CSV table of N, CA and C in Angstrom, one decimal:
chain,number,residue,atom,x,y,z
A,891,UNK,N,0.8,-1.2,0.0
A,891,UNK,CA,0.0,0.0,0.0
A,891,UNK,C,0.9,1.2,0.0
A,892,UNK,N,0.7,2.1,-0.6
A,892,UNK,CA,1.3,3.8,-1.0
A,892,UNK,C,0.5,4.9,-0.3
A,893,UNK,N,1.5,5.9,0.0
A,893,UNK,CA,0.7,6.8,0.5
A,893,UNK,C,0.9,7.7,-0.2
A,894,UNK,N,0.3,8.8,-0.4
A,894,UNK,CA,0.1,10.1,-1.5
A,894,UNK,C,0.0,11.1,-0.8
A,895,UNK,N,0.4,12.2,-1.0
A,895,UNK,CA,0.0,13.6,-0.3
A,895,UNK,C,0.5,14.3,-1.0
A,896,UNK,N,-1.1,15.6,-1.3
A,896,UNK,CA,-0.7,16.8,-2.1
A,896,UNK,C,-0.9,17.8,-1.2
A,897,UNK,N,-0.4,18.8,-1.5
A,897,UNK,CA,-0.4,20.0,-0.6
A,897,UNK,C,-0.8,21.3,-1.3
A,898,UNK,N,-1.5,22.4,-1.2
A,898,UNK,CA,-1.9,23.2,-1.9
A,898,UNK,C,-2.0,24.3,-1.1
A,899,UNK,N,-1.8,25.4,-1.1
A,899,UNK,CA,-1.7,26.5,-0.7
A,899,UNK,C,-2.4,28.0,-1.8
A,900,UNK,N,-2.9,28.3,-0.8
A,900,UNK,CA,-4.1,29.5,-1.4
A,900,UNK,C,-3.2,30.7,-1.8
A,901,UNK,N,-3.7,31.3,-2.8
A,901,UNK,CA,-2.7,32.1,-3.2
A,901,UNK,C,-2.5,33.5,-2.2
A,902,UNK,N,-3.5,33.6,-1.4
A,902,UNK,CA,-3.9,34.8,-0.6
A,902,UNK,C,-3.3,34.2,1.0
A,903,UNK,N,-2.8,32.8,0.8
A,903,UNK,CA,-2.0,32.4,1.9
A,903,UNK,C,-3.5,32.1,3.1
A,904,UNK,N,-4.6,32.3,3.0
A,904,UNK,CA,-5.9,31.8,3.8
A,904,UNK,C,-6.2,30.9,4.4
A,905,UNK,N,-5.3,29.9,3.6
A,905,UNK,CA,-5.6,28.4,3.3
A,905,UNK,C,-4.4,27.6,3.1
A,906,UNK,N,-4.4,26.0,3.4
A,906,UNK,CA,-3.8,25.0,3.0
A,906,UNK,C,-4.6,24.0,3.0
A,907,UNK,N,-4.5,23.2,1.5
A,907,UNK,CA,-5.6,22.1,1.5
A,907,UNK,C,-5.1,21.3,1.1
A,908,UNK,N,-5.1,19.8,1.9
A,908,UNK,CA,-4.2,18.1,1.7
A,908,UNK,C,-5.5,17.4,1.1
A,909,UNK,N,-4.9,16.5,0.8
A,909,UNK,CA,-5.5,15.6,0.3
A,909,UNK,C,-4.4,14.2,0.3
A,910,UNK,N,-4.8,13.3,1.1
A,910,UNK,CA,-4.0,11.9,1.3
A,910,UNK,C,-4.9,10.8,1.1
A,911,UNK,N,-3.9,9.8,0.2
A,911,UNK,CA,-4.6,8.8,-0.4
A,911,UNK,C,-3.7,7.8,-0.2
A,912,UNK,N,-4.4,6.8,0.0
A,912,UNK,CA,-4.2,5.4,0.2
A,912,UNK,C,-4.3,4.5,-0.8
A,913,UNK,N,-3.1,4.1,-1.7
A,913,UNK,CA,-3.3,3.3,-2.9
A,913,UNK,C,-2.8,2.1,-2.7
A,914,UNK,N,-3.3,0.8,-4.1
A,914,UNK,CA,-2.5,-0.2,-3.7
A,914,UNK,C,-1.4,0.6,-4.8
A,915,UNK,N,-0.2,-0.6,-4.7
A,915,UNK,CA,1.0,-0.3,-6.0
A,915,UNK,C,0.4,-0.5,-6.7
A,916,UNK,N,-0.2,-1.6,-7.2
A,916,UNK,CA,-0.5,-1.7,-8.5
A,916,UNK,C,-1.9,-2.1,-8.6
A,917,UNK,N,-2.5,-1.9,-9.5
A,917,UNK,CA,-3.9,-2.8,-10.1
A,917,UNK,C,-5.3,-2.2,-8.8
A,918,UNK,N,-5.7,-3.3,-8.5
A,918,UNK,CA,-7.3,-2.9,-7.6
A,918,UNK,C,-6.9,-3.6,-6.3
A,919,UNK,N,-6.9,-3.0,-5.4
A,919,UNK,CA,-6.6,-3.7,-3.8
A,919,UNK,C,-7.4,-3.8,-2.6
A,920,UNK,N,-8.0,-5.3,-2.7
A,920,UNK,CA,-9.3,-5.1,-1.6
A,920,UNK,C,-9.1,-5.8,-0.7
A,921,UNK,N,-8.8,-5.1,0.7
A,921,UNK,CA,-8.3,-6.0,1.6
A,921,UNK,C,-9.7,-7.0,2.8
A,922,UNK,N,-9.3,-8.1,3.4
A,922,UNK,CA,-10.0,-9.2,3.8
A,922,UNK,C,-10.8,-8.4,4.4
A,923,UNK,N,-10.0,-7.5,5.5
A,923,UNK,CA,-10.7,-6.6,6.5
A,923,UNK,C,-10.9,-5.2,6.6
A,924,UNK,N,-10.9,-3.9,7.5
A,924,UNK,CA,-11.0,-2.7,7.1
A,924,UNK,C,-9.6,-2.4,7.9
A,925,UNK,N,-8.6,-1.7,7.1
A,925,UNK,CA,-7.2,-1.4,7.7
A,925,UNK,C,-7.3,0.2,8.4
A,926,UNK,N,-7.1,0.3,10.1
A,926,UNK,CA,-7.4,1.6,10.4
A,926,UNK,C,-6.3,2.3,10.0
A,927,UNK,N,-6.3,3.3,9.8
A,927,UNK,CA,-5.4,4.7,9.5
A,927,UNK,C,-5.6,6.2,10.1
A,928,UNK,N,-4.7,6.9,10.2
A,928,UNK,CA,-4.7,7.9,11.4
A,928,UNK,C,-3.6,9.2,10.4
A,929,UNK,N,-4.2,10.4,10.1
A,929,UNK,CA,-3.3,11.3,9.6
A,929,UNK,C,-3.4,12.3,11.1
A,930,UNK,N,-1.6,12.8,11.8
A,930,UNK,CA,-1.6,13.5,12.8
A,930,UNK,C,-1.5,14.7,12.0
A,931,UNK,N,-1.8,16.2,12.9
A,931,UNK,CA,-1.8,17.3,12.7
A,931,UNK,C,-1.0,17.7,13.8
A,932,UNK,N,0.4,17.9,14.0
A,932,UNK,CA,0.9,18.0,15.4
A,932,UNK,C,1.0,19.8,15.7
A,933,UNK,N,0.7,20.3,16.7
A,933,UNK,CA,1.3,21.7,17.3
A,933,UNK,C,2.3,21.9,18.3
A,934,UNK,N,2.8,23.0,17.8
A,934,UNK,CA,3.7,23.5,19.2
A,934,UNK,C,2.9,23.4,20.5
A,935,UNK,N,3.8,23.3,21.7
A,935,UNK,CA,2.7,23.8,22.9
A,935,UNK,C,2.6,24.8,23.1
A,936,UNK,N,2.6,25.9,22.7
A,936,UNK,CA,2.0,27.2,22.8
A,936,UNK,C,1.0,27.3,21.8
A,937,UNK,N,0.9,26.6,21.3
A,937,UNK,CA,-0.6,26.4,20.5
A,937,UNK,C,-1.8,25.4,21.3
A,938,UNK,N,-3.1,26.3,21.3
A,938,UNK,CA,-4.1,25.8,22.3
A,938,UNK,C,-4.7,25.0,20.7
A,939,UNK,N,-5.0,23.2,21.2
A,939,UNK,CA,-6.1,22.9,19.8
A,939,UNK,C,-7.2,22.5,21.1
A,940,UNK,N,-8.2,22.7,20.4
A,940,UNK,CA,-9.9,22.1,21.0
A,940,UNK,C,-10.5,21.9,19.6
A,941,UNK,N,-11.6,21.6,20.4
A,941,UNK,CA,-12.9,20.9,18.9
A,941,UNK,C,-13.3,22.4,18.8
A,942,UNK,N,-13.7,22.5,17.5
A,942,UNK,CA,-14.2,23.8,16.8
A,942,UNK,C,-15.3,23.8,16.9
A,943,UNK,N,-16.0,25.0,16.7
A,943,UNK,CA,-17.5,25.1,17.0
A,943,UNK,C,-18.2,24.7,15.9
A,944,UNK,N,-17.5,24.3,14.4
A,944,UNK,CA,-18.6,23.5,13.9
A,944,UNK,C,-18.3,22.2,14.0
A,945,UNK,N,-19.0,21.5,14.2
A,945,UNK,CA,-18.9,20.1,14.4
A,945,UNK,C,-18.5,19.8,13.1
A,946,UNK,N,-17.5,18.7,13.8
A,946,UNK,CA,-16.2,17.8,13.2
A,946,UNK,C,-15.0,18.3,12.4
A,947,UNK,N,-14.8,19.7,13.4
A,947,UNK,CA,-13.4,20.6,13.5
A,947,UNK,C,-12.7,20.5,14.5
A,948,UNK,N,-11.4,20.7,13.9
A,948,UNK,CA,-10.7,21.4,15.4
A,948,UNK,C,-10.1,22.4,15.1
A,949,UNK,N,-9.6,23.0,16.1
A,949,UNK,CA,-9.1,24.8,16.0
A,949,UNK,C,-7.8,24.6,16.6
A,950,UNK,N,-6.7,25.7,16.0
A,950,UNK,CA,-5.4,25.3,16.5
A,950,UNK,C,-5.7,27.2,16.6
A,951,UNK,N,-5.4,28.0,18.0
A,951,UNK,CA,-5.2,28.8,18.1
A,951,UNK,C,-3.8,29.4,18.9
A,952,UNK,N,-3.2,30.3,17.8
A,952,UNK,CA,-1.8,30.5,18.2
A,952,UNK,C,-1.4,31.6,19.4
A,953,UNK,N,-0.5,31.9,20.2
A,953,UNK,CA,-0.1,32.8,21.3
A,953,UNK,C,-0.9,33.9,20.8
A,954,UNK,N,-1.0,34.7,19.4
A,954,UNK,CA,-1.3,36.2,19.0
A,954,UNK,C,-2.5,36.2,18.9
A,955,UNK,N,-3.5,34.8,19.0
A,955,UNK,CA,-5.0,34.9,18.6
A,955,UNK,C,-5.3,34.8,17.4
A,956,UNK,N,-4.3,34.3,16.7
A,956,UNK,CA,-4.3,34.2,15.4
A,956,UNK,C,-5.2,32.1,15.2
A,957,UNK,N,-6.5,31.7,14.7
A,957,UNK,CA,-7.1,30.8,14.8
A,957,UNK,C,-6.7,30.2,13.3
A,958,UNK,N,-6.5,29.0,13.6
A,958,UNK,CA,-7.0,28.3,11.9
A,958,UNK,C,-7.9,26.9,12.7
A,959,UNK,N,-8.2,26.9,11.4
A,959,UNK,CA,-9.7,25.5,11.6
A,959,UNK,C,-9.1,24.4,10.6
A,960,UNK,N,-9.3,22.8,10.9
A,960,UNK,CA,-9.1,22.2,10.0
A,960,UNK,C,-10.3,21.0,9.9
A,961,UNK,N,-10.3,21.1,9.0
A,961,UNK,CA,-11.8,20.2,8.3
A,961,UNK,C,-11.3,19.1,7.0
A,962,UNK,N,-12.0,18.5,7.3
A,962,UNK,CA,-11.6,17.2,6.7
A,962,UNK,C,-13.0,16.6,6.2
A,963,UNK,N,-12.9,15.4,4.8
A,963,UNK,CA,-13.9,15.2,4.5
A,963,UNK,C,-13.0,13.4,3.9
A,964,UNK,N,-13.6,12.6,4.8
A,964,UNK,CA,-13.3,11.3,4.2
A,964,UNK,C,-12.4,10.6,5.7
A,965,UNK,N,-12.6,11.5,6.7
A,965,UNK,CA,-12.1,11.1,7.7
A,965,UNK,C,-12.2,11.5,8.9
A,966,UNK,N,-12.6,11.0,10.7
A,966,UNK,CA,-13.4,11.7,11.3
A,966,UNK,C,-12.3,12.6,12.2
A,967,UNK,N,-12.4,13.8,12.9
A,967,UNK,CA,-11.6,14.6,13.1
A,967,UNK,C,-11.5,14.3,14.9
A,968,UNK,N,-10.6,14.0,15.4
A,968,UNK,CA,-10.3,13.4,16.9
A,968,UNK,C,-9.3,14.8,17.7
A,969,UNK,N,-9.0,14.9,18.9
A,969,UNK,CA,-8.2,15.4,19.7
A,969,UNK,C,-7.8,13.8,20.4
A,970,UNK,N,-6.3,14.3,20.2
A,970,UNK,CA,-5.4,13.3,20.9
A,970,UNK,C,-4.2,13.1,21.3
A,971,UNK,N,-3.9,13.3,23.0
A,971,UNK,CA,-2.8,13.1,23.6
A,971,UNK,C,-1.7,13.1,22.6
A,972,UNK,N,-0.7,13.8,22.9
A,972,UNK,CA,0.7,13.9,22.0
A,972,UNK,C,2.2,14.1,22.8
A,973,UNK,N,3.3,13.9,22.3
A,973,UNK,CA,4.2,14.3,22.8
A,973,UNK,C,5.3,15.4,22.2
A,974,UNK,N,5.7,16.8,22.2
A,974,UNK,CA,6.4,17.5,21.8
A,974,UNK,C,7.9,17.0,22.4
A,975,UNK,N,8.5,17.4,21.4
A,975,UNK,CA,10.0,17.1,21.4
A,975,UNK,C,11.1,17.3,20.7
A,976,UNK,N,11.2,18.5,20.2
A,976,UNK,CA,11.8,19.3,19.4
A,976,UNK,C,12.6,20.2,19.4
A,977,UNK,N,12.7,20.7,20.9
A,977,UNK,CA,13.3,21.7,21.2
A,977,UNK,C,14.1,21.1,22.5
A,978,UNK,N,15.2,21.5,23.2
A,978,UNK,CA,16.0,21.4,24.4
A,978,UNK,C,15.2,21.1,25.9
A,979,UNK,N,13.7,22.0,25.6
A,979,UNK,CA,13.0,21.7,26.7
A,979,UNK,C,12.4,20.4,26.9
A,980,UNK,N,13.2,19.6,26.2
A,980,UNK,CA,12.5,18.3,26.5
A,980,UNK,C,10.9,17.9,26.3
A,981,UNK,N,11.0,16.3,26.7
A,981,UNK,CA,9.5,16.5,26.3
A,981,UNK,C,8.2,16.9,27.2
A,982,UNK,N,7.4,17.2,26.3
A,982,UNK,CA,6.4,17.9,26.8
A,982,UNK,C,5.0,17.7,26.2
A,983,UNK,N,4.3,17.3,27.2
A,983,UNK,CA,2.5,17.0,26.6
A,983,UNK,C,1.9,18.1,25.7
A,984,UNK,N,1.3,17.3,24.6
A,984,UNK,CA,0.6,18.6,24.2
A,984,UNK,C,-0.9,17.7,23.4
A,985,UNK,N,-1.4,18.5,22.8
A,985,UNK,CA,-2.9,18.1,22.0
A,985,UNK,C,-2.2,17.7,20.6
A,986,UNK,N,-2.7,17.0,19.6
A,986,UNK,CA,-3.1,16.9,18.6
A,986,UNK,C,-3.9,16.5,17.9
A,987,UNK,N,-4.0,17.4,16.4
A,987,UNK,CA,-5.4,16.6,15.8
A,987,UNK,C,-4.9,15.7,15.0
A,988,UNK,N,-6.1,14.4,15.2
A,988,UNK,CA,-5.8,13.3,14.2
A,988,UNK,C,-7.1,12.9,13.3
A,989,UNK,N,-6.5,12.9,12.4
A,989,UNK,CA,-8.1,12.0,11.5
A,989,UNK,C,-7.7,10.8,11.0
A,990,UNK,N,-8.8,10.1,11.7
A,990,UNK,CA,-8.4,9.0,11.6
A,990,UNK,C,-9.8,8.2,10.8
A,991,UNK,N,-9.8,7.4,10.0
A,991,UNK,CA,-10.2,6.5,9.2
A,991,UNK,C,-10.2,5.2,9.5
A,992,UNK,N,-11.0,4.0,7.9
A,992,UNK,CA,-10.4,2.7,7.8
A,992,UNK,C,-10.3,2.9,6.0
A,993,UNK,N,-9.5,2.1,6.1
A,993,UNK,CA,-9.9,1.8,4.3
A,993,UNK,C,-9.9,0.2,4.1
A,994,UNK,N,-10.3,-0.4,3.2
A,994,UNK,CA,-10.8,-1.3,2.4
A,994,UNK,C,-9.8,-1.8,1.6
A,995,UNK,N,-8.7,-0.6,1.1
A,995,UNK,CA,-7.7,-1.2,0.3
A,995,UNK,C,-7.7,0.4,-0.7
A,996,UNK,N,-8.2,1.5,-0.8
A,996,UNK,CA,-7.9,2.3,-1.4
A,996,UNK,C,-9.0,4.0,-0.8
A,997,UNK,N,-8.4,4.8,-0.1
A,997,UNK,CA,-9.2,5.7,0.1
A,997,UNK,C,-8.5,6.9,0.2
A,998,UNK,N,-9.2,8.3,0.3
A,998,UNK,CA,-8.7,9.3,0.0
A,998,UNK,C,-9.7,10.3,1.4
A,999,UNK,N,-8.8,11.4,1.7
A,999,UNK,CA,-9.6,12.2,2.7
A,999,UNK,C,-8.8,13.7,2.6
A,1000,UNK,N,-9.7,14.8,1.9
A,1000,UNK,CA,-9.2,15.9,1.7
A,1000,UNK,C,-9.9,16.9,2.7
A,1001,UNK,N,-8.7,17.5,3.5
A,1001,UNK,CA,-9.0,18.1,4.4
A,1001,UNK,C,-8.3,20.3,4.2
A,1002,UNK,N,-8.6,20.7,5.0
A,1002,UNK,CA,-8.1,22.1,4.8
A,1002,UNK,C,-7.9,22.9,6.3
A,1003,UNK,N,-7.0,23.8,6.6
A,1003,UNK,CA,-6.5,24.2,7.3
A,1003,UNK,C,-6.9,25.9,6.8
A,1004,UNK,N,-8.2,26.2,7.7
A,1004,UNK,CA,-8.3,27.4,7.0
A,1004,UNK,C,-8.1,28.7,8.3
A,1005,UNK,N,-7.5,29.4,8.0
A,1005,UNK,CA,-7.2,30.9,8.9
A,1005,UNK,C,-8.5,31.5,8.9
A,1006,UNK,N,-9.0,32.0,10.5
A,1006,UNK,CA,-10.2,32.7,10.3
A,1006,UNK,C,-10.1,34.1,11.9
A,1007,UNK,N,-10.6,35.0,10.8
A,1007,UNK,CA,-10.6,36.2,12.4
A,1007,UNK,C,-11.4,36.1,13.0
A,1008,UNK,N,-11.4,36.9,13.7
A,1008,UNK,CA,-12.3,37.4,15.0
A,1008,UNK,C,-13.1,37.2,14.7
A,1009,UNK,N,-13.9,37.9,13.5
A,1009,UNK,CA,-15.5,37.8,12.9
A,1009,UNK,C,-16.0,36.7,12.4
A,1010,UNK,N,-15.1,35.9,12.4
A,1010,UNK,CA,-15.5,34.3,11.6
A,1010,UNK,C,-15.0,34.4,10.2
A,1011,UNK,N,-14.3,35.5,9.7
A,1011,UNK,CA,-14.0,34.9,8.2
A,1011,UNK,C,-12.7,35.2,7.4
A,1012,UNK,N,-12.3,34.2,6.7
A,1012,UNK,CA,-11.2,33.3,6.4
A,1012,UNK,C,-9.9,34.7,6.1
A,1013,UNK,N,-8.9,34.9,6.6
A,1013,UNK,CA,-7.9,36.2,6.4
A,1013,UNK,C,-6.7,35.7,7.3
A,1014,UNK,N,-5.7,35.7,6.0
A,1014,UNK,CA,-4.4,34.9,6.5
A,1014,UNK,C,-3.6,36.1,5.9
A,1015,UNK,N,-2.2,36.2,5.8
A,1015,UNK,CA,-0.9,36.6,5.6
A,1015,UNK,C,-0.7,35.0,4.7
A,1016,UNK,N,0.8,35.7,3.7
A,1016,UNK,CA,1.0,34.5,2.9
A,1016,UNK,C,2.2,34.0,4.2
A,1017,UNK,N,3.0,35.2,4.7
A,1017,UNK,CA,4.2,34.3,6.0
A,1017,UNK,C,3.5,33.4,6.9
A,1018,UNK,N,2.7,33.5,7.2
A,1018,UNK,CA,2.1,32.5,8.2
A,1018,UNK,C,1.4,31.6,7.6
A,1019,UNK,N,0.8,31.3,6.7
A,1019,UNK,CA,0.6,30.0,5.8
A,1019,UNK,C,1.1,29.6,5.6
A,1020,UNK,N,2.7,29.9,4.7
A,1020,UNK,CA,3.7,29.1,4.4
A,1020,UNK,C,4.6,28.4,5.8
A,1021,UNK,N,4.8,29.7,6.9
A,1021,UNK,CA,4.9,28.3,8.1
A,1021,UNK,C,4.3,27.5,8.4
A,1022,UNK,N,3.1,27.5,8.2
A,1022,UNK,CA,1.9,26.5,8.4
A,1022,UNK,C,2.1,25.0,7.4
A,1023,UNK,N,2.0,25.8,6.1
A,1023,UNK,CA,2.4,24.2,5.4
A,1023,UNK,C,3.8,23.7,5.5
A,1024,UNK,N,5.0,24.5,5.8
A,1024,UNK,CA,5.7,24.2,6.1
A,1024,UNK,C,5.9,23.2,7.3
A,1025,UNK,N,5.1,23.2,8.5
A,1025,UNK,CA,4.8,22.6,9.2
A,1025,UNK,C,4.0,21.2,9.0
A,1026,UNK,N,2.9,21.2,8.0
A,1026,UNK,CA,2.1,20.2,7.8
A,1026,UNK,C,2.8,19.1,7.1
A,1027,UNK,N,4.5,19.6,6.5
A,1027,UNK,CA,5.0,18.7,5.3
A,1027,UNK,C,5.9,17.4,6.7
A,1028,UNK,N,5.6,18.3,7.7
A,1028,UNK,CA,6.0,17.4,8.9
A,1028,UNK,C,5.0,16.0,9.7
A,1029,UNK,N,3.6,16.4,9.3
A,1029,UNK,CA,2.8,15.4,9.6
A,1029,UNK,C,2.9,14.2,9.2
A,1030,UNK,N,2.5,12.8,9.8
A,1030,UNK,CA,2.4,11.3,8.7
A,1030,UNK,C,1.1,11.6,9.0
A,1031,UNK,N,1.2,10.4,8.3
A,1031,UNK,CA,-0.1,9.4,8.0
A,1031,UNK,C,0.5,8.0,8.4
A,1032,UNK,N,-0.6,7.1,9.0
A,1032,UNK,CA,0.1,5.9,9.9
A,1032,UNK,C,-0.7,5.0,9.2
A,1033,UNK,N,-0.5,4.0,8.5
A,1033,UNK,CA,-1.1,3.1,8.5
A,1033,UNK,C,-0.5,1.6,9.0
């Protein structure tokens, strides 16, 4: 089985939208049973995530109040226990979001990471999106 990921970024920097798929190598692949799978979204710990106020989101909100939302479609959206470990301060608990799935032997779940203000609507900077997907090229997918 193969994993795929595209990454797309809005030209207004608003947005980042993935899409990960689960192929066989070759031909049609249908497995006996349903294979679970899990794509993490990891944060710094000075990033607060919770469930978002529309159902089946979560919200990563940064030190400056700066919110992005990420939504996903082909996969259900979880908060879950993590470990940071990246820096000298050793490790340190923090949240992450995961979407996690099953597939059959071939599935796909395109999700988006979208910046939103105060008033509820969507207004990014292209510097802080590009850290953002820069950051997302750090996520797996676990199968």
């Amino acid at each position: 089985m193969l994993h795929h990921r595209t990454l797309k970024l809005a030209g207004d920097g608003r947005a980042v939208e993935g899409c990960d798929r689960l192929l066989p190598k070759s031909g049609v692949l249908r497995l006996a049973r349903d294979l679970p799978f899990a794509i993490h979204f990891h944060a710094h710990p000075d990033v607060e995530v919770h469930p978002g106020v529309r159902a089946g989101t979560v919200e990563f909100v940064q030190p400056s109040g700066t919110t992005w939302v990420l939504s996903a479609d082909g996969a259900i959206a979880t908060l879950e226990d993590g470990t940071y470990y990246a820096d000298g301060a050793g490790l340190r608990s923090v949240l992450q979001a995961v979407l996690r799935g099953v597939t059959a032997g071939q599935s796909e779940v395109a999700w988006r990471l979208e910046r939103i203000d105060a008033g509820g609507t969507a207004r990014a900077t292209t510097a802080t999106a590009d850290t953002l997907a820069g950051r997302l090229a750090a996520t797996r997918a676990e199968t």
